[in-house]
Amino acid sequence: MATIRTAITAEPLDIAGEIEAIHRGRTDIGAVVSFTGLCRDEAGRLDALELEHYPGMAEREVGRIARQAAERWDVTALTVIHRHGKIRPGETIVLVVAASVHRHAAFEAAEFIMDFLKTHAPFWKKEHASDGTPLGWVAAKIADDDAEARWVAD
Amino acid sequence: MKLRYFAWVRERIGAAEETLEPPAAVETVGDLISWLRGRGEDYERALAEPNAIRVALDHDHAEHDAPIAGVREVALFPPMTGG
């Protein structure tokens, strides 16, 4: 069974440290794939994203998505970390690291995890303008549902 | 039963959580949403489009036809936008 690490945190993420940690001291890993989701400034319009989450359910749902990926692909280790709270442009919102013997399992597991985080993990984004005023909630995208659907379609 | 609201559902209702005991006729999530809409303008504004409301029962995603008997915590929120 894969080694799984998941976390929900308000602290900035140590991307290099997490990638290194997933294979430190191990010689059975041949591939490490990482995905980093960053906050954009939307051409200077955005001062920050505020990520609201559902404490308790967010941890449970992220853990469940990681376990589903580990059951479906032959991965050696998975790390999934999602931030909440106020996030500035340039900062990391989400980090997925997947390690496997061969690369395909790691690529696909990371993509699956991102598609399910988008549609199943209880987080909501509110935009704040450059002058600090709240701009409103980001709407969910149909494209994200389509991305999730391809993992269940035969 | 504990009710929890998130994002714009929370803002429109004007509360993050509350404890309510719906009448026995309220059997499903859909019944609960209809009943809540009758509680006042803020609820009506938050829940006017039930199709836009996602639901979790005791931290698990659920559909609107799911029964709520025995559930301790119901959360109502808009479609998620994490990741």
Coordinates of N, CA and C in Angstrom, one line a residue, chain A residues 52-54 56-57 60-61 64 82 93-94 118-126 137-140, chain B residues 4-8 10-11 54-56 58-61 73-75 77-83:
Chain A
E52 N -12.2 29.5 1.7 CA -13.0 29.0 2.8 C -13.0 27.4 2.7
H53 N -13.0 26.7 3.8 CA -13.1 25.3 3.8 C -14.0 24.8 4.9
Y54 N -14.4 23.5 4.8 CA -15.3 22.9 5.7 C -14.4 22.0 6.6
G56 N -12.9 19.4 8.9 CA -13.4 18.0 9.2 C -13.8 17.3 7.9
M57 N -14.7 17.9 7.1 CA -15.0 17.2 5.9 C -13.9 17.4 4.9
R60 N -11.2 14.8 5.5 CA -11.8 13.5 5.2 C -11.8 13.3 3.7
E61 N -12.3 14.3 2.9 CA -12.5 14.2 1.5 C -11.2 14.1 0.8
R64 N -9.8 10.7 1.3 CA -10.5 9.7 0.5 C -10.1 9.7 -1.0
H82 N -3.5 21.0 0.7 CA -4.4 22.1 0.3 C -4.4 23.2 1.3
I93 N -1.7 27.3 -3.8 CA -3.0 26.9 -3.2 C -3.0 25.4 -2.9
V94 N -2.4 24.6 -3.9 CA -2.5 23.2 -3.7 C -1.3 22.5 -4.3
K118 N -11.0 19.4 -7.4 CA -11.8 20.5 -7.9 C -13.3 20.3 -7.7
T119 N -13.7 19.1 -7.8 CA -15.2 18.8 -7.8 C -15.7 18.3 -6.4
H120 N -14.8 17.7 -5.6 CA -15.3 17.0 -4.4 C -14.8 17.6 -3.1
A121 N -13.6 18.3 -3.1 CA -13.1 18.8 -1.8 C -13.8 20.1 -1.4
P122 N -14.3 20.2 -0.2 CA -15.1 21.3 0.2 C -14.3 22.6 0.5
F123 N -14.0 23.3 -0.6 CA -13.3 24.6 -0.6 C -14.0 25.5 -1.5
W124 N -14.0 26.8 -1.1 CA -14.7 27.8 -1.9 C -13.7 29.0 -2.0
K125 N -13.6 29.6 -3.2 CA -12.7 30.8 -3.4 C -13.5 32.1 -3.5
K126 N -13.0 33.1 -2.7 CA -13.6 34.4 -2.8 C -12.5 35.3 -3.3
W137 N -17.7 35.5 -5.1 CA -17.2 34.1 -5.1 C -16.9 33.6 -6.5
V138 N -15.9 32.8 -6.6 CA -15.6 32.2 -7.9 C -16.6 31.1 -8.2
A139 N -17.1 31.1 -9.4 CA -18.1 30.1 -9.8 C -17.5 28.8 -10.2
A140 N -18.1 27.7 -9.9 CA -17.6 26.4 -10.3 C -17.7 26.3 -11.9
Chain B
R4 N -25.0 23.6 8.9 CA -23.8 24.4 8.6 C -23.9 24.9 7.2
Y5 N -23.5 26.2 7.1 CA -23.6 26.9 5.8 C -22.2 27.4 5.4
F6 N -21.9 27.3 4.1 CA -20.6 27.8 3.6 C -20.7 28.7 2.4
A7 N -19.7 29.6 2.3 CA -19.5 30.5 1.1 C -20.8 31.4 1.0
W8 N -21.3 31.5 -0.2 CA -22.4 32.5 -0.4 C -23.7 32.0 0.3
R10 N -23.8 30.7 3.3 CA -23.5 31.3 4.6 C -23.8 32.8 4.7
E11 N -23.3 33.5 3.7 CA -23.4 35.0 3.7 C -24.9 35.4 3.5
R54 N -25.3 22.2 -3.0 CA -24.7 20.9 -2.7 C -24.8 20.6 -1.2
V55 N -24.8 19.3 -0.9 CA -25.2 18.9 0.4 C -24.2 17.9 0.9
A56 N -23.8 18.0 2.2 CA -23.1 16.9 2.9 C -23.9 16.5 4.1
D58 N -23.3 14.5 7.6 CA -22.2 14.0 8.4 C -20.9 13.8 7.6
H59 N -20.6 14.9 6.9 CA -19.3 15.0 6.2 C -19.2 14.2 4.9
D60 N -20.3 13.6 4.5 CA -20.3 12.8 3.2 C -21.2 13.5 2.2
H61 N -20.7 13.7 0.9 CA -21.6 14.2 -0.1 C -22.9 13.4 -0.2
E73 N -25.3 16.2 11.4 CA -24.8 17.5 10.8 C -25.1 17.5 9.3
V74 N -25.9 18.5 8.9 CA -26.2 18.8 7.5 C -25.5 20.0 7.1
A75 N -24.7 20.0 6.0 CA -24.1 21.2 5.5 C -24.6 21.5 4.1
F77 N -24.1 24.1 0.8 CA -23.0 25.0 0.2 C -23.1 25.0 -1.3
P78 N -22.5 26.0 -1.9 CA -22.5 26.1 -3.4 C -21.5 25.0 -4.0
P79 N -21.5 24.8 -5.3 CA -20.5 23.9 -5.9 C -19.1 24.3 -5.5
M80 N -18.3 23.3 -5.2 CA -17.0 23.6 -4.7 C -16.0 24.2 -5.8
T81 N -15.1 25.0 -5.3 CA -14.1 25.6 -6.2 C -12.7 25.6 -5.7
G82 N -12.4 24.4 -5.1 CA -11.0 24.3 -4.6 C -10.0 23.9 -5.7
G83 N -8.9 23.4 -5.2 CA -7.9 22.9 -6.2 C -7.1 24.0 -6.8

